[in-house]
XYZ file of C-alpha atoms in Angstrom:
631
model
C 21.351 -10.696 48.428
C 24.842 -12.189 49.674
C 25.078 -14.363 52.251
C 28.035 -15.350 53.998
C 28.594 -17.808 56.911
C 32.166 -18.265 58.946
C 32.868 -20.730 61.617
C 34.250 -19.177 64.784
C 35.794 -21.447 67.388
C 37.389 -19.916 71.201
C 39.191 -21.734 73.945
C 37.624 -20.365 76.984
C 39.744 -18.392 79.159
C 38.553 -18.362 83.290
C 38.012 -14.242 82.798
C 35.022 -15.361 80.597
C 33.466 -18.247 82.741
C 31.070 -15.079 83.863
C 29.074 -15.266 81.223
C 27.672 -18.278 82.289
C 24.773 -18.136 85.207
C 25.766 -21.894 86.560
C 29.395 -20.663 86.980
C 28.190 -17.681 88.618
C 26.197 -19.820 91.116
C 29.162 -22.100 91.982
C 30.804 -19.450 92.616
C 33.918 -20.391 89.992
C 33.566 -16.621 88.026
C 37.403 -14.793 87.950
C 36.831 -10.797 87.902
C 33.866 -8.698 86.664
C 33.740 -10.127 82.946
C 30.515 -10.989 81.657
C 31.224 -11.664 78.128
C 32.605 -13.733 75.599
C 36.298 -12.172 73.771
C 36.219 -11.620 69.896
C 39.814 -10.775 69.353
C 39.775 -7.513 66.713
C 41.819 -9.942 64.129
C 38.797 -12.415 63.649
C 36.520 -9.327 63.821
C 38.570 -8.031 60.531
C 37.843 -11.262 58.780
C 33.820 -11.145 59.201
C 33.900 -7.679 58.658
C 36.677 -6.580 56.542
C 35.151 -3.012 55.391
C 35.556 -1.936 59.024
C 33.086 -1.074 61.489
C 31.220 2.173 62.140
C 30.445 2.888 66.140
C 31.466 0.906 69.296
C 28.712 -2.183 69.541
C 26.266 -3.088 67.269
C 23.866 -6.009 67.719
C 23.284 -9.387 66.856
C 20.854 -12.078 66.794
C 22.365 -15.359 68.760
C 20.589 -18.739 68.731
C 22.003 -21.432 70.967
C 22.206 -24.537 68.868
C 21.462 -27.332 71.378
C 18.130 -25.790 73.027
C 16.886 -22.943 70.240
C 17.108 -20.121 72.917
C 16.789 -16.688 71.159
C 18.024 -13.386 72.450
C 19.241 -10.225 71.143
C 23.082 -9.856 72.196
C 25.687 -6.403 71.659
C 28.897 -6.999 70.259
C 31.050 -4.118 71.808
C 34.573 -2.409 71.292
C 36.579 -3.278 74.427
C 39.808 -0.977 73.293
C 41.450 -3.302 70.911
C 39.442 -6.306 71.170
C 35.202 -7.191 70.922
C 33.259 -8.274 73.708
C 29.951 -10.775 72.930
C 27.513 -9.293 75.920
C 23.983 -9.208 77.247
C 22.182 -11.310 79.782
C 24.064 -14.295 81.678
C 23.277 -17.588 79.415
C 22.166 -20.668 81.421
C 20.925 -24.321 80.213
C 21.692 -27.919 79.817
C 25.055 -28.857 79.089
C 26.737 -25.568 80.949
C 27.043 -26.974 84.645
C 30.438 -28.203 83.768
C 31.575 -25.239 81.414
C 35.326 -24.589 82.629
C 38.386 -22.723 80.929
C 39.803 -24.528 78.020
C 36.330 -25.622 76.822
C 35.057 -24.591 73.635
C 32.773 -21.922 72.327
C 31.901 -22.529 68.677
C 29.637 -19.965 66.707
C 28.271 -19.733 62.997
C 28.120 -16.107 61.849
C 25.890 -15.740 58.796
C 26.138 -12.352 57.475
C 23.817 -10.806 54.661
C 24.451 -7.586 53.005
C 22.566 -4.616 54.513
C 20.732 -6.993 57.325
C 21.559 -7.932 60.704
C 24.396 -9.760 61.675
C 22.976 -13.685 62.774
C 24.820 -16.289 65.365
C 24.174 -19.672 66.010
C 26.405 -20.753 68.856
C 26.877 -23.476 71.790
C 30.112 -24.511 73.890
C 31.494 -28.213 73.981
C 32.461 -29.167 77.335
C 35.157 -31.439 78.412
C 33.013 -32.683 81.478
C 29.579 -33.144 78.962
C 30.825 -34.522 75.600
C 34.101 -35.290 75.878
C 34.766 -37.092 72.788
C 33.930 -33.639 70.794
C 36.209 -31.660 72.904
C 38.776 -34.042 72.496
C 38.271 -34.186 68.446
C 38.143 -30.385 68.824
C 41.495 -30.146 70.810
C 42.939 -32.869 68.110
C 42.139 -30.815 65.243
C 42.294 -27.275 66.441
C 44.398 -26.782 69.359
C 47.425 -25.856 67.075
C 45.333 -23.654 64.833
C 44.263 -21.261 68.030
C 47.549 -18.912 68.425
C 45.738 -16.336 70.155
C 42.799 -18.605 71.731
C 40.599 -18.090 68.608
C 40.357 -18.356 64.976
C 37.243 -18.260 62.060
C 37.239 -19.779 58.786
C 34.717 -19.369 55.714
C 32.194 -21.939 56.778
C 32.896 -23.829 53.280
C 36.416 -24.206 54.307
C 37.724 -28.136 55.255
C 39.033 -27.286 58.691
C 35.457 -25.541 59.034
C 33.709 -28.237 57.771
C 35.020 -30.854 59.859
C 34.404 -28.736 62.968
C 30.800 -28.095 61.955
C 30.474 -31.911 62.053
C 32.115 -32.611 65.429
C 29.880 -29.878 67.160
C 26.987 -31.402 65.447
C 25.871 -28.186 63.448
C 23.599 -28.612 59.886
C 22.592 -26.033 57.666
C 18.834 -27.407 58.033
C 17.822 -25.706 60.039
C 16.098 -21.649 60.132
C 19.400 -19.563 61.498
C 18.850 -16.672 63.197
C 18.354 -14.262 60.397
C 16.343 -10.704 59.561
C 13.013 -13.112 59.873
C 13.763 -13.555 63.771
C 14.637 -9.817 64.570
C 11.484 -9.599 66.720
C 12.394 -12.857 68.917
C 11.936 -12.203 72.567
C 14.956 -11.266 74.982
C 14.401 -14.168 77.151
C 15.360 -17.398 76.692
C 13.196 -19.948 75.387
C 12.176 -22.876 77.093
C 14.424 -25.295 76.513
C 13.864 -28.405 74.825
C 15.211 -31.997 74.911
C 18.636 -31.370 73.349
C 19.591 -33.748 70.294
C 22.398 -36.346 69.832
C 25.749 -34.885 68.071
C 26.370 -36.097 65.195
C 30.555 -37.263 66.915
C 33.041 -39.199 64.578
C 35.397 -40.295 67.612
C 39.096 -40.043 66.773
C 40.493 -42.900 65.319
C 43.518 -43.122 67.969
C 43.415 -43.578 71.587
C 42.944 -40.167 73.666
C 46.265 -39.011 75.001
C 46.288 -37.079 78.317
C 46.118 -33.276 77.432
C 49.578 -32.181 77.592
C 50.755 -31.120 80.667
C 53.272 -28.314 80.116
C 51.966 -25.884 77.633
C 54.257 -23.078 77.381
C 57.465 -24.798 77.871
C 57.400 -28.067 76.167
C 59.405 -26.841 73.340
C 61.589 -24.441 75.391
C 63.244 -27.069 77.413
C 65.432 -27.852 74.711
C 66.696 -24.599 74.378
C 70.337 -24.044 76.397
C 69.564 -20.624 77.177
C 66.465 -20.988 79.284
C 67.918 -23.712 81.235
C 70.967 -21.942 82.010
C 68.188 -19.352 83.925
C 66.342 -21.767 85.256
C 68.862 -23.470 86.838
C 70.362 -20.037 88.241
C 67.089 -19.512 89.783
C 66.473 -23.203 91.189
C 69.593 -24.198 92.259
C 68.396 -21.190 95.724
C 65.114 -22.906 96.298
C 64.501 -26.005 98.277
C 64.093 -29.582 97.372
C 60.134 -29.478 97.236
C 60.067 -25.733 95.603
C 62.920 -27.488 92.915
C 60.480 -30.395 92.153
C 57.195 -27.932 91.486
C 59.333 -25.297 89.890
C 58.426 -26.343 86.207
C 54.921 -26.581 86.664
C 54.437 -23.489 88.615
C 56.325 -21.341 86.069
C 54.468 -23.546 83.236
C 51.206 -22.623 84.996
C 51.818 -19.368 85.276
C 53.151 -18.354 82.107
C 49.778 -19.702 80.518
C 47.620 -17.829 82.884
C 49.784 -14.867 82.261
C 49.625 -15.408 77.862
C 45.808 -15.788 77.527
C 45.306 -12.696 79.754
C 47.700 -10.671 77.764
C 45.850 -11.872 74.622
C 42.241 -11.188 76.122
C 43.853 -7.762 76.682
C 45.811 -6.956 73.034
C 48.760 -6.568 75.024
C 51.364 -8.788 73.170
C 51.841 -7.387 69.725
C 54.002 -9.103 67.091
C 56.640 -7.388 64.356
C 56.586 -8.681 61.543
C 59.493 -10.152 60.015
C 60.482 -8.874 56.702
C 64.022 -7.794 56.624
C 63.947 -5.807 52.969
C 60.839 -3.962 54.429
C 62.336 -3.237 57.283
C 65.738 -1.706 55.715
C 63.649 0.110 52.978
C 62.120 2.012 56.026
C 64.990 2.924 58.080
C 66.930 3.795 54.560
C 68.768 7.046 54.782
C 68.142 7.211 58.648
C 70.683 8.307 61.039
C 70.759 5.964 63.506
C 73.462 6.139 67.145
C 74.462 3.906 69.523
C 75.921 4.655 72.751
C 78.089 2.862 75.534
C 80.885 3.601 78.440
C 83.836 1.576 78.934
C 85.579 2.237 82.946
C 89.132 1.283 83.283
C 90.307 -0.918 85.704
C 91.597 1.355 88.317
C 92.613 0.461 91.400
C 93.346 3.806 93.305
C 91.432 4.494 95.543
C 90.538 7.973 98.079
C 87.823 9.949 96.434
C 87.841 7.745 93.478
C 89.752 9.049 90.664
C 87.916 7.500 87.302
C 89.098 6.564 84.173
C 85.390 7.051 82.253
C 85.204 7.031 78.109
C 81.528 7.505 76.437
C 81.885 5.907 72.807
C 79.407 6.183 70.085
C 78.687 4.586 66.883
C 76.609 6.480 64.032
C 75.374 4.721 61.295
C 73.128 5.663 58.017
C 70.963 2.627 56.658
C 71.383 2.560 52.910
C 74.898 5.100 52.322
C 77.249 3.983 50.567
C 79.354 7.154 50.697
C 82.370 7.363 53.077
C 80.235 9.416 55.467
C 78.111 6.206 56.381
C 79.798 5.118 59.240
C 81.335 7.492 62.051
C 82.900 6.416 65.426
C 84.240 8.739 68.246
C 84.158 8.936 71.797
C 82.337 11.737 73.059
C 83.326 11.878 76.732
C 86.207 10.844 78.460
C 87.377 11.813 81.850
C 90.609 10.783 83.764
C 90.250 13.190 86.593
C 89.149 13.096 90.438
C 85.033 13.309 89.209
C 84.280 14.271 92.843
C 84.731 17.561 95.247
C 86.609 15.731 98.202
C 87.040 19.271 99.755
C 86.639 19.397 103.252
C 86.607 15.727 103.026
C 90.572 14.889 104.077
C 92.869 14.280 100.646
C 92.585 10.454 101.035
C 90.598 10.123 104.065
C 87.484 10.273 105.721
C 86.059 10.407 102.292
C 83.221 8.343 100.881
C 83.380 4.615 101.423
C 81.458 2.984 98.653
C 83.841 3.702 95.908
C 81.595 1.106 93.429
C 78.754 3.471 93.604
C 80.978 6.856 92.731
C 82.079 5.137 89.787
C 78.238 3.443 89.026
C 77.020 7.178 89.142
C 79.389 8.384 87.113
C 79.289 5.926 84.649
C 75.406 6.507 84.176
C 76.389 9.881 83.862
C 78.709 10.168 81.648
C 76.841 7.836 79.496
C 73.922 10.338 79.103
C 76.360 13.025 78.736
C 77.108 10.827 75.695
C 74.220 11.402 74.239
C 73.244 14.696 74.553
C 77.099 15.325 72.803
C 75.747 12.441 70.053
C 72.286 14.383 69.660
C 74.531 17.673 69.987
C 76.999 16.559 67.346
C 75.564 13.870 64.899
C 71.907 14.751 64.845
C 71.070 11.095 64.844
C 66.797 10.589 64.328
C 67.113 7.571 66.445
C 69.779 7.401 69.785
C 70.148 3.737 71.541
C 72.011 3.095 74.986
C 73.366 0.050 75.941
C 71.726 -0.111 79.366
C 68.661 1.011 80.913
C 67.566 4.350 80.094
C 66.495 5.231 83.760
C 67.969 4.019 86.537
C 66.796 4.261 90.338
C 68.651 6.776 92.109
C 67.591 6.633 95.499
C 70.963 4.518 96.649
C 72.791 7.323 95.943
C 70.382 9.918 97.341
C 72.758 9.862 100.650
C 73.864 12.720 102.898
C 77.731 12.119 102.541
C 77.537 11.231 98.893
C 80.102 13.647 97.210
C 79.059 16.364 94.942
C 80.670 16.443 91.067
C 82.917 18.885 90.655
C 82.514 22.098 88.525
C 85.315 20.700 85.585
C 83.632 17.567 85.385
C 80.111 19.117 85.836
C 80.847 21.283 82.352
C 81.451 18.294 80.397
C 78.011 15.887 81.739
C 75.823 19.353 81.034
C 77.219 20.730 78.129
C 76.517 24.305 77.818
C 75.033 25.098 80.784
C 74.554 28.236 82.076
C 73.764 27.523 85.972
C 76.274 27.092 88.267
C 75.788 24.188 90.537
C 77.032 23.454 94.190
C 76.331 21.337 96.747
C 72.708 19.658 96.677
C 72.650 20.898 92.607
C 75.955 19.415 91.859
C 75.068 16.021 93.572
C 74.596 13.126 91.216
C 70.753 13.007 91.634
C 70.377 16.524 90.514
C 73.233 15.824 87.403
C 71.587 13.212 86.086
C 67.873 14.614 86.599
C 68.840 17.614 84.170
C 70.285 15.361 81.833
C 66.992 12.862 81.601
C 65.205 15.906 81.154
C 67.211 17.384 78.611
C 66.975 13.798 76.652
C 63.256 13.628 76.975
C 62.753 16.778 75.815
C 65.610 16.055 72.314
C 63.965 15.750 68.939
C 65.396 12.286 68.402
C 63.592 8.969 69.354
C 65.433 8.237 72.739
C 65.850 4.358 73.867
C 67.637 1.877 75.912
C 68.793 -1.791 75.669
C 69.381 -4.367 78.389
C 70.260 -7.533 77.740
C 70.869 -8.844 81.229
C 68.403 -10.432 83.144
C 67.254 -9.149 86.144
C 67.246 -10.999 89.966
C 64.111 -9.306 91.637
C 61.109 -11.419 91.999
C 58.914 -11.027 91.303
C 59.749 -8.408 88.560
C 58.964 -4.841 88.422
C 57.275 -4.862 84.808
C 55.171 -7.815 85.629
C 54.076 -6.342 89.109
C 52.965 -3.093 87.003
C 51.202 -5.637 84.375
C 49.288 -7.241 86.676
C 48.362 -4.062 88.304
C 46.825 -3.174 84.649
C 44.903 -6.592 83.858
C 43.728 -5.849 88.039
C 42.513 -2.472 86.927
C 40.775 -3.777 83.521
C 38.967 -6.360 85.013
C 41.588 -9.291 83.230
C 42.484 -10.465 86.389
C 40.409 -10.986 90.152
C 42.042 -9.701 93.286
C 42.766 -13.024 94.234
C 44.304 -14.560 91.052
C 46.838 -11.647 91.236
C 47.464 -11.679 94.871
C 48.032 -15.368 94.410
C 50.529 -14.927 91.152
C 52.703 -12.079 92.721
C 53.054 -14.997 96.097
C 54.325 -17.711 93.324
C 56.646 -15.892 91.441
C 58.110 -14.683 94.858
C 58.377 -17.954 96.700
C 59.815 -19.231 93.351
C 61.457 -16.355 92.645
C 60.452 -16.389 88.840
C 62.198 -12.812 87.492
C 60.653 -10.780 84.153
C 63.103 -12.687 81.738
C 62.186 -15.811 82.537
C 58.367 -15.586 82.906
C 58.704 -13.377 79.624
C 60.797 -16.080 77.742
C 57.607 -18.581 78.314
C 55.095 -15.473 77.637
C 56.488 -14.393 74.475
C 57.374 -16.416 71.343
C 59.536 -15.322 68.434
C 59.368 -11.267 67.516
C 56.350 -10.364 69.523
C 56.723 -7.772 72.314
C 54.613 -6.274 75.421
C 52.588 -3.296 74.874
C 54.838 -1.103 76.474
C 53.905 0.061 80.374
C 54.772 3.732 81.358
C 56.738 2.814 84.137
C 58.163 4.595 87.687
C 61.738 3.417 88.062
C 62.122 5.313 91.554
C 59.376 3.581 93.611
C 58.470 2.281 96.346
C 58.018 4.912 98.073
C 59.604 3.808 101.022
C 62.538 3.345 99.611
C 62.980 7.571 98.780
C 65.012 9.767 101.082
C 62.437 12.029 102.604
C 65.046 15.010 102.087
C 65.416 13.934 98.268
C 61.268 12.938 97.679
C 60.334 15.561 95.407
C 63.690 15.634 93.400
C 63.367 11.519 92.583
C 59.806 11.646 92.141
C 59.893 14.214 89.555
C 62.709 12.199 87.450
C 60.585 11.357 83.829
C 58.687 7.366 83.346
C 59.757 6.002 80.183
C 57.887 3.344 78.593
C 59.111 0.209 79.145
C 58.256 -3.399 77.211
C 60.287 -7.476 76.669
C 60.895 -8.041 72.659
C 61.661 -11.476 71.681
C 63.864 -11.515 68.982
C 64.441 -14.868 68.197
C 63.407 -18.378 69.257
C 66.788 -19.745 70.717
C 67.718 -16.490 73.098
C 66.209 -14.625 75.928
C 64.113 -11.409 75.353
C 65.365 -8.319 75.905
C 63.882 -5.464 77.884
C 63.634 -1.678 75.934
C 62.830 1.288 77.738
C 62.129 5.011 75.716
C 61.150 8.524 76.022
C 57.558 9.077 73.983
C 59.232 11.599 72.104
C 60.969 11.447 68.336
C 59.745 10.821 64.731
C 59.331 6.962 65.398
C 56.741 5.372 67.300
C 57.386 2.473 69.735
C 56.136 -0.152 67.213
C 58.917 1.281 64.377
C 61.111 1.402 67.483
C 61.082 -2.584 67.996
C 61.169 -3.274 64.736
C 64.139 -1.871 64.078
C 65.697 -3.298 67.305
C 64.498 -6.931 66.303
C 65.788 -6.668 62.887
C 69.118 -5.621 64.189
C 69.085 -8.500 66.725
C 68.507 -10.930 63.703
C 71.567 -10.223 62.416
C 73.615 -11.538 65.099
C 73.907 -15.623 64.807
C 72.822 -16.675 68.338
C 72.804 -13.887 70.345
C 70.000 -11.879 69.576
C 71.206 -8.059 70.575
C 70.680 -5.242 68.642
C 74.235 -5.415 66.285
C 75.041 -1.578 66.539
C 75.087 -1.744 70.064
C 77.341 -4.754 70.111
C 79.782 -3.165 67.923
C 79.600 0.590 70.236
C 80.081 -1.878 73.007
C 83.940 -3.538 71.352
C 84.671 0.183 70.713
C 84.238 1.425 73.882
C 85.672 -0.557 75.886
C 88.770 0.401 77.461
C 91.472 -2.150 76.841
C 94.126 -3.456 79.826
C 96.995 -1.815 78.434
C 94.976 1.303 78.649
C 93.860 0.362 82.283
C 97.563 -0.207 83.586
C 98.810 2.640 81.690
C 96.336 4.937 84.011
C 96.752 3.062 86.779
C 100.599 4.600 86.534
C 99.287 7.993 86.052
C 97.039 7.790 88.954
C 99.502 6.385 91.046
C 101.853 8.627 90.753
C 99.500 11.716 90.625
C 98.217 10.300 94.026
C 101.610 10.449 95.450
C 102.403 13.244 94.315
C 99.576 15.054 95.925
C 100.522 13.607 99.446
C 103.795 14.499 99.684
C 102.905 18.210 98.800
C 101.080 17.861 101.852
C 103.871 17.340 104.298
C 101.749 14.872 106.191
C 103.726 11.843 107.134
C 100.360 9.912 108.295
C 99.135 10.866 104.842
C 102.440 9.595 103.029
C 101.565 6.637 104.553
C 98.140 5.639 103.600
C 98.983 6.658 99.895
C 101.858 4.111 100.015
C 99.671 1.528 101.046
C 97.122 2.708 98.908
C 99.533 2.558 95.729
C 100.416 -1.849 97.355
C 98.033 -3.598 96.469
C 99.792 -6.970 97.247
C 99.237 -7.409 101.540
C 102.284 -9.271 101.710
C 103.888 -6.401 100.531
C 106.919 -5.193 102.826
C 105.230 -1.977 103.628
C 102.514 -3.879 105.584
C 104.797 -5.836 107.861
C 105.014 -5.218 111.696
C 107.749 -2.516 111.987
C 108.676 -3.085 115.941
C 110.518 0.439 115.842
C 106.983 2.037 115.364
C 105.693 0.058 118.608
């Protein structure tokens, strides 16, 4: 018969404190968790065959008092879950998060599994917890780790906590010990070898010790503090520090934060012989104005990993409009039309960069398609009653093939752009998009929606959440930045379905089911690299890649930028499509004169007039001086 033994050692996190009955009586539990986490990673190490069911049992012996009882180990999703009846004793009244819970796991082939266990306290025996935190605190990525009991780190640990081998460990002998505790008995001295320097306060800052050298997490930090006052400046830090590590060891007690691993060769092997596009729109700087006449290119960039042949590389632009985009009939020629002329050309822009790639999927047949920008944006600012309808030229070239004639409320931008989403959701190709700039809302919608999930999964109490949502408003702590302490280098979110169009409030009632039909993609932070922000990814479900191939393309691409950290396709789609300022002045000739040209074939002097001082843009300019022959 084999026997193994492993030494498993946890940091307690608050969503487990409810395991405990004297936290339950002070009334200190967080959420409906009654069990200690076994994260699925340390569960591969004791049982590296696998596992066959959801739970299976185990036989766990505190150390300290020799209480017996029969405990399930169960599948909760990714992660285990030690359960059973609440555990209570001397040397738990103080048991708090960031204590530890040690265990020694004996296994032996074809019997059941056997645990000896206890926790070390910080308030009880603090001179093990801090020889524990000395030895092990840097060892505990994801709040827990095991080791072959035989192994030095293991043996030292075994002797801090106290634990011999002497003694009977709950094995196939004690299968029929009772359920109940036993009564306990006087518990013996640990066996401590006190660390040999003086005890240094436990560090204050966890998650951002090591980030405050970093420029570009400063830079955002500063953006955000320089709006809050004096007092909220001075807690800022330690809030978002706070935070952050609530935020982290919740994630990990829920599997959310995945890692890619890094392994460029690997990587490129994979994506070998892939066609793989890139999309962005360049707008030219135009400065006429009326029912804004646009100056709108779409370029694209098509690469194959791994060809050497000519055909490797292609690069074209795929739409491009210089046209009035809007119907301004009825409307006046220059008048009277629709004042916000940034959002015409925002809504065209987002336009005409899906148009983009349905032309790329159309063309190219790429297996992967990535947008500079977010693949879905809320629509309900331009859901408005005077907002100008597309007209049917430019309407042919953002819905390519199209059969349907569209007027009025079906040529409107909200309808456009709904039959292009859908269109994209439904392509063959894996459909994505890239933003690298941070967002201002606070607090963010992706970590609203997360804590919404750990809420729902029992992660997270009512009140912890209600209370983090009020701090990262009052400090106005945005998704990048509480995802730049969250994450560290190449790991990413488990990605969150998420609504881009809510609140509800916010919808036009006459637009509601329109904008509440528009598709959720799945949405997720990636940090590429340790010196730069993380970047947010949004994609449709559908293609040949999954969302785990998905990132790891995107963070090997990001690697190969020095310093930035972007996916390097889309920062070479983005040089190509932008439209340069000879372009811009060149159009802004054409424009001008086409825009005089159509008001003098009106025969309006009053309309003559505004498109002269339309086409000055200087206000000094001698057409805008008093003329005392008009008065």
């Amino acid at each position: 018969m084999t026997r193994r033994q492993f030494f498993v050692l946890r940091e307690l996190r608050s969503s487990e404190l409810g395991w405990f009955a004297a936290v339950r009586r002070e009334g200190r539990e967080r959420g409906r968790q009654r069990g200690i986490n076994f994260n699925a990673r340390v569960l591969g190490v004791l049982f590296p065959e696998g596992i066959d069911g959801e739970e299976f049992e185990v036989v766990a012996r505190r150390h300290s008092d020799g209480q017996v009882s029969r405990r399930p180990l169960r599948r909760q999703q990714k992660n285990w879950r030690l359960v059973g009846d609440q555990v209570d004793g001397h040397g738990l009244e103080g048991v708090d998060e960031g204590d530890y819970f040690w265990a020694v796991v004996t296994l032996d082939d074809g019997q059941q599994t056997g645990m000896t266990w206890d926790v070390i306290t910080r308030a009880g025996t603090p001179l093990p917890h801090e020889a524990i935190r000395r030895l092990a605190s840097e060892l505990l990525p994801d709040g827990m780790a095991v080791w072959p009991a035989q192994e030095p780190t293991a043996v030292r640990l075994q002797e801090i906590v106290g634990f011999n081998d002497n003694g009977p460990l709950p094995s196939p002998e004690t299968r029929d010990a009772p359920r109940t505790p036993a009564k306990p008995g006087p518990k013996p001295p640990l066996r401590v070898v006190p660390p040999p320097a003086p005890q240094p306060e436990r560090p204050k800052r966890k998650r951002l010790e090591k980030r405050l050298v970093r420029p570009h997490i400063l830079t955002e930090i500063l953006k955000s503090g320089l709006s809050l006052s004096a007092k909220a400046q001075a807690e800022f830090m330690d809030v978002l520090d706070t935070l952050s590590d609530t935020l982290r060891k919740n994630l990990i007690d829920a599997g959310r934060i995945q890692k890619v691993e890094l392994d460029h060769q690997a990587t490129w092997r994979k994506f070998r012989g892939k066609r793989l596009g890139f999309i962005d729109g360049g707008v030219a700087n135009v400065n006429s104005l009326g029912s804004a006449p646009l100056a709108i290119r779409v370029g694209s960039y098509t690469v194959t990993p791994g060809d050497r042949s000519e055909k490797r590389e292609r690069f074209a632009f795929d739409v491009q409009l210089v046209d009035e985009l809007y119907d301004s009939s009825g409307r006046g020629v220059y008048e009277e039309g629709f004042d916000d002329v940034m959002k015409l050309r925002d809504a065209a822009r987002y336009c005409c960069e899906a148009a983009g790639m349905l032309a790329l999927l159309q063309n190219d047949k790429p297996s992967m398609c990535i947008l500079h920008g977010p693949l879905v944006i809320p629509v309900s600012p331009y859901a408005l009653e005077d907002f100008p309808p597309f007209t049917a030229t430019t309407i042919e070239k953002l819905l390519p093939g199209s059969k349907q004639h569209r007027e009025g409320r079906e040529a409107n931008f909200v309808s456009v752009y709904r039959e292009q989403l859908r269109r994209l959701q439904e392509a063959q190709a894996t459909i994505c998009g890239v933003v690298e700039r941070p967002m201002s809302s606070a607090p963010g919608p992706l970590t609203s929606s997360l804590l919404a999930e750990l809420r729902n999964e029992d992660y997270l109490d009512a009140g912890s959440m209600s209370t983090m949502l009020q701090k990262l408003r009052e400090y106005r702590i945005t998704d990048p930045i509480l995802m730049e302490c969250v994450l560290e280098e190449a790991e990413y979110l488990s990605p969150l379905e998420m609504d881009k169009q809510g609140p509800d409030n916010k919808i036009p009632f006459d637009w509601a089911p329109d904008i509440k039909s528009y598709p959720r993609p799945l949405t997720t932070y990636v940090k590429p690299h340790a010196e730069t922000m993380p970047i947010r990814v949004e994609a449709f479900k559908n293609g040949p890649f999954d969302f785990g191939e998905l990132l790891l393309l995107i963070v090997h691409m990001s690697r190969l930028l020095p310093r930035y950290s972007f996916p390097v396709g889309l920062d070479i789609v983005d040089k190509h499509a932008k439209v340069p300022e000879w372009m811009s002045r060149q159009m802004n000739v054409m424009l001008t004169a086409q825009l005089m040209r159509r008001a003098m074939d009106t025969g309006n002097p009053s309309v003559i007039r505004m498109a002269r001082r339309i086409v000055s843009a200087n206000t000094r300019d001698w057409l805008f001086r008093p003329d005392f022959r008009r008065s």
